[in-house]
Coordinates of C-alpha atoms in Angstrom, one line a residue:
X1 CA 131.9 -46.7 -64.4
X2 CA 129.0 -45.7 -62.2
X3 CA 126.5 -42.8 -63.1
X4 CA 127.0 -41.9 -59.8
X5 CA 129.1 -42.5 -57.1
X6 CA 126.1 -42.1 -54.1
X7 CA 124.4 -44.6 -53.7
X8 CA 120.7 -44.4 -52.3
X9 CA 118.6 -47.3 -50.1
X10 CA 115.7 -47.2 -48.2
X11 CA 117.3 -45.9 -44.7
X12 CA 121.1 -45.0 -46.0
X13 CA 123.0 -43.4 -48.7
X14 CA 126.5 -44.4 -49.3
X15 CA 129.4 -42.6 -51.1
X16 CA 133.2 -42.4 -50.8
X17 CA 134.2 -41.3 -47.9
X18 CA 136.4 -38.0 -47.9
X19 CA 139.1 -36.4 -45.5
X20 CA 136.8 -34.7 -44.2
X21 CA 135.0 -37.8 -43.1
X22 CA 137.8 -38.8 -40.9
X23 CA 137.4 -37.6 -37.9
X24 CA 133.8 -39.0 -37.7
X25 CA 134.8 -42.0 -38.7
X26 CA 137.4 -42.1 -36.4
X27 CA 135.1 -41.5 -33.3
X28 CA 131.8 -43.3 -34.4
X29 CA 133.4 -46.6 -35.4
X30 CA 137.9 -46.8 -36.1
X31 CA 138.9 -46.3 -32.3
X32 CA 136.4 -48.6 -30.7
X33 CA 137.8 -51.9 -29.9
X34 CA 134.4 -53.5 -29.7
X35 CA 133.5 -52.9 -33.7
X36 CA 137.1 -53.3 -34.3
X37 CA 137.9 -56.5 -32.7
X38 CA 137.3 -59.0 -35.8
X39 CA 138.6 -56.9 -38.3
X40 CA 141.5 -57.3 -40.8
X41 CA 142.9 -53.6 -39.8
X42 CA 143.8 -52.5 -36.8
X43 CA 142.4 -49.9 -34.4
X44 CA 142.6 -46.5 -35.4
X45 CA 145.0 -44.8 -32.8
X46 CA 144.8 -41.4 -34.5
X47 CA 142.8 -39.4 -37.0
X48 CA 146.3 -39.7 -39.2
X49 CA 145.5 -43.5 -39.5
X50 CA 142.0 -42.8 -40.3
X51 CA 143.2 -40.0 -43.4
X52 CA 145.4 -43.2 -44.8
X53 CA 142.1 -45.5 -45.2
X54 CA 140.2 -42.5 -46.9
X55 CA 143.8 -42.1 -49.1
X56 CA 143.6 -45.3 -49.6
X57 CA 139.7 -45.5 -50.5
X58 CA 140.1 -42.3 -52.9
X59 CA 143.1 -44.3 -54.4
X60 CA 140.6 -47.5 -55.3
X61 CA 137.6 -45.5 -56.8
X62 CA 140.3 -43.7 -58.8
X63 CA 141.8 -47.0 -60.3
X64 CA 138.5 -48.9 -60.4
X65 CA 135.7 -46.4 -60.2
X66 CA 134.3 -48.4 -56.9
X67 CA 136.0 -48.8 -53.7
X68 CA 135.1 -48.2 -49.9
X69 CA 132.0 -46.5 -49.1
X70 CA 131.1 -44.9 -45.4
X71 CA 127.0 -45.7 -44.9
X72 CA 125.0 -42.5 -43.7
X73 CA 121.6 -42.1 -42.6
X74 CA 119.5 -40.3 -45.3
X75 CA 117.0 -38.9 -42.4
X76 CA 119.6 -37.4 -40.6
X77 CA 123.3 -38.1 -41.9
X78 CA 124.5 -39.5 -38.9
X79 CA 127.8 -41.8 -39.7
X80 CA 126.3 -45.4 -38.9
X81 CA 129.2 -47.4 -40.4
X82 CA 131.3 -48.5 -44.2
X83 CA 131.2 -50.9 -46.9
X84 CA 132.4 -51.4 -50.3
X85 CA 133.9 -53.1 -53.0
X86 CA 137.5 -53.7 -53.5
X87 CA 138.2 -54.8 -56.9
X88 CA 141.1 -57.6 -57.2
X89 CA 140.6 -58.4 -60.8
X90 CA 137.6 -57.0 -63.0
X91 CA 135.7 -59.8 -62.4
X92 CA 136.6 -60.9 -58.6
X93 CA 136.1 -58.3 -56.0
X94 CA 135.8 -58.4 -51.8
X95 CA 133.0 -56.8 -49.7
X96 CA 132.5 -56.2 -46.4
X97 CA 131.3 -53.8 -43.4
X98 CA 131.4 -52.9 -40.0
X99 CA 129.3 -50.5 -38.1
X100 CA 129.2 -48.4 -34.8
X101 CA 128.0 -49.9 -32.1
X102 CA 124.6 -48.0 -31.8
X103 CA 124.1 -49.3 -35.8
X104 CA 124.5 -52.7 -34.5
X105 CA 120.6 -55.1 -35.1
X106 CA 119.1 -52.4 -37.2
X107 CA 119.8 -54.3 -40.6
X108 CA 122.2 -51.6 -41.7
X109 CA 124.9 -54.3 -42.8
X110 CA 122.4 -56.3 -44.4
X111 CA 121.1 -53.3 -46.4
X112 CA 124.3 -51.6 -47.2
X113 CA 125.8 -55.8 -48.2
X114 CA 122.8 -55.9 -50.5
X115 CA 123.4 -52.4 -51.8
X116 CA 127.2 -54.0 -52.5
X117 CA 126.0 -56.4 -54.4
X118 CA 123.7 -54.8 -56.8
X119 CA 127.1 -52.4 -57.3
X120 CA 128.9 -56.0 -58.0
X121 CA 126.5 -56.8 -60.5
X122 CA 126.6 -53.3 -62.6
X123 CA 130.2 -53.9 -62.7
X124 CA 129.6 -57.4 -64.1
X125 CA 131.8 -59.3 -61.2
X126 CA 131.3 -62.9 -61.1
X127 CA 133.1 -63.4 -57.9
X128 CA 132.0 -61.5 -54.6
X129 CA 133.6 -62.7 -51.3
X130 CA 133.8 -61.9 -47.8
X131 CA 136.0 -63.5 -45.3
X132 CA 134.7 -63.4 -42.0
X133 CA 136.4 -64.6 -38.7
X134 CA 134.8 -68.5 -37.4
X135 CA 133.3 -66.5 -34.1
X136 CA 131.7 -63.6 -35.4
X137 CA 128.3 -64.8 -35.8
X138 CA 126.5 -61.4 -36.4
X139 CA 128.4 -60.5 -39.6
X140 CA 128.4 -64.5 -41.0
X141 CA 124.2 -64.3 -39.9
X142 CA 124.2 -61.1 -42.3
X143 CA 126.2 -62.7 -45.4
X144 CA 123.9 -66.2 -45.1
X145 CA 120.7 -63.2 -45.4
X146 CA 122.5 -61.9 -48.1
X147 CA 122.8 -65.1 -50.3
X148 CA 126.2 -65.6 -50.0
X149 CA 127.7 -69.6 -49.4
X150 CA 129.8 -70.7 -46.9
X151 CA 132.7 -72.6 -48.7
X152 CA 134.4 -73.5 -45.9
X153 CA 137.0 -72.3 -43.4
X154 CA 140.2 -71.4 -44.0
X155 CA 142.8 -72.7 -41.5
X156 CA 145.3 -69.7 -40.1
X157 CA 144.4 -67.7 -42.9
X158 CA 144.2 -63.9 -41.7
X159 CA 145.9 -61.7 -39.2
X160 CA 143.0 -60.1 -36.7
X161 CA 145.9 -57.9 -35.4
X162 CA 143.4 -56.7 -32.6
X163 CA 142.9 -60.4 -31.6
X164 CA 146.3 -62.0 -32.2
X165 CA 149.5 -61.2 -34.2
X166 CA 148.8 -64.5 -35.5
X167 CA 146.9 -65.6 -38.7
X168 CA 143.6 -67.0 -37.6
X169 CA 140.9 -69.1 -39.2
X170 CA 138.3 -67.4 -41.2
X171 CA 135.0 -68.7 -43.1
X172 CA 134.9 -68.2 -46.2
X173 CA 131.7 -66.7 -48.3
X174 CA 130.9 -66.1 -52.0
X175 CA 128.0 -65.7 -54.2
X176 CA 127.8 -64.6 -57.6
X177 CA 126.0 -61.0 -57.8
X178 CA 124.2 -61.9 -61.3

């Protein structure tokens, strides 16, 4: 369990994200096709979409104590994005991000991905992975900064459902956080 569930770096502070997050959220990164185009989830339609990820992020830091994070600016608390950690077993866990459009080339993934994996290691997981779709450069450029290996790519593996209904090949990325 953490000491604290904020989480301070240089530029950001992260912390669960609340209902009362959800419209932001909504506005500054969930309805945007752009940020959402290579992700597992689809585009938010409504802020009632939006209130089922934080239900579902409160639900994960209840069971694990970790879960979803959204990513402020400590400076000004401007919404720039999410991360987290979603536990699968106590030692194997997924991480990811994605960010608002005006976040996008400031380093904010790459300091909220190292963030996630100095949380990994206080919660001793040997296993952190991210799958990322074969196109998206940006975010596979961020994980390679990050230390995390390619393994290889996973043929028809995951539904982009703002790409295709089909499952679609994704790279696959791990690193130990110790």
């Amino acid at each position: 369990m953490l000491k604290s569930s904020v989480i301070e770096t240089g530029r950001l502070l992260l912390r669960p994200p609340t209902q009362e997050d959800a419209q932001a959220i909504l506005e500054r990164y969930a309805s945007d096709g752009e940020v959402t185009r290579y992700l597992g989830w689809p585009r938010h339609e409504s802020v009632q979409d939006t209130r089922a990820f934080v239900g579902f992020s409160l639900a994960e830091w209840a069971r694990w104590g970790v879960g979803p994070v959204v990513v402020l600016d400590r400076e000004n608390g401007t919404l720039r994005g999410s991360s987290g950690i979603v536990m699968e077993r106590a030692d194997r866990a997924a991480t990811g991000y994605v960010f608002a459009r005006d976040a996008w080339g400031k380093g904010y993934a790459t300091e909220s991905l190292r963030a996630m994996i100095a949380l990994a290691a206080e919660f001793k997981v040997a296993r952190l992975y991210a799958l990322c779709h074969v196109d998206h450069q940006a975010s596979w450029h961020v994980l390679e900064k990050c230390g995390f290996k390619r393994e290889g790519v996973l043929p028809r593996h995951s539904v982009f459902p703002n790409l295709s209904p089909e499952p679609l090949d994704v790279l696959s990325y791990a690193r130990s956080p110790v």
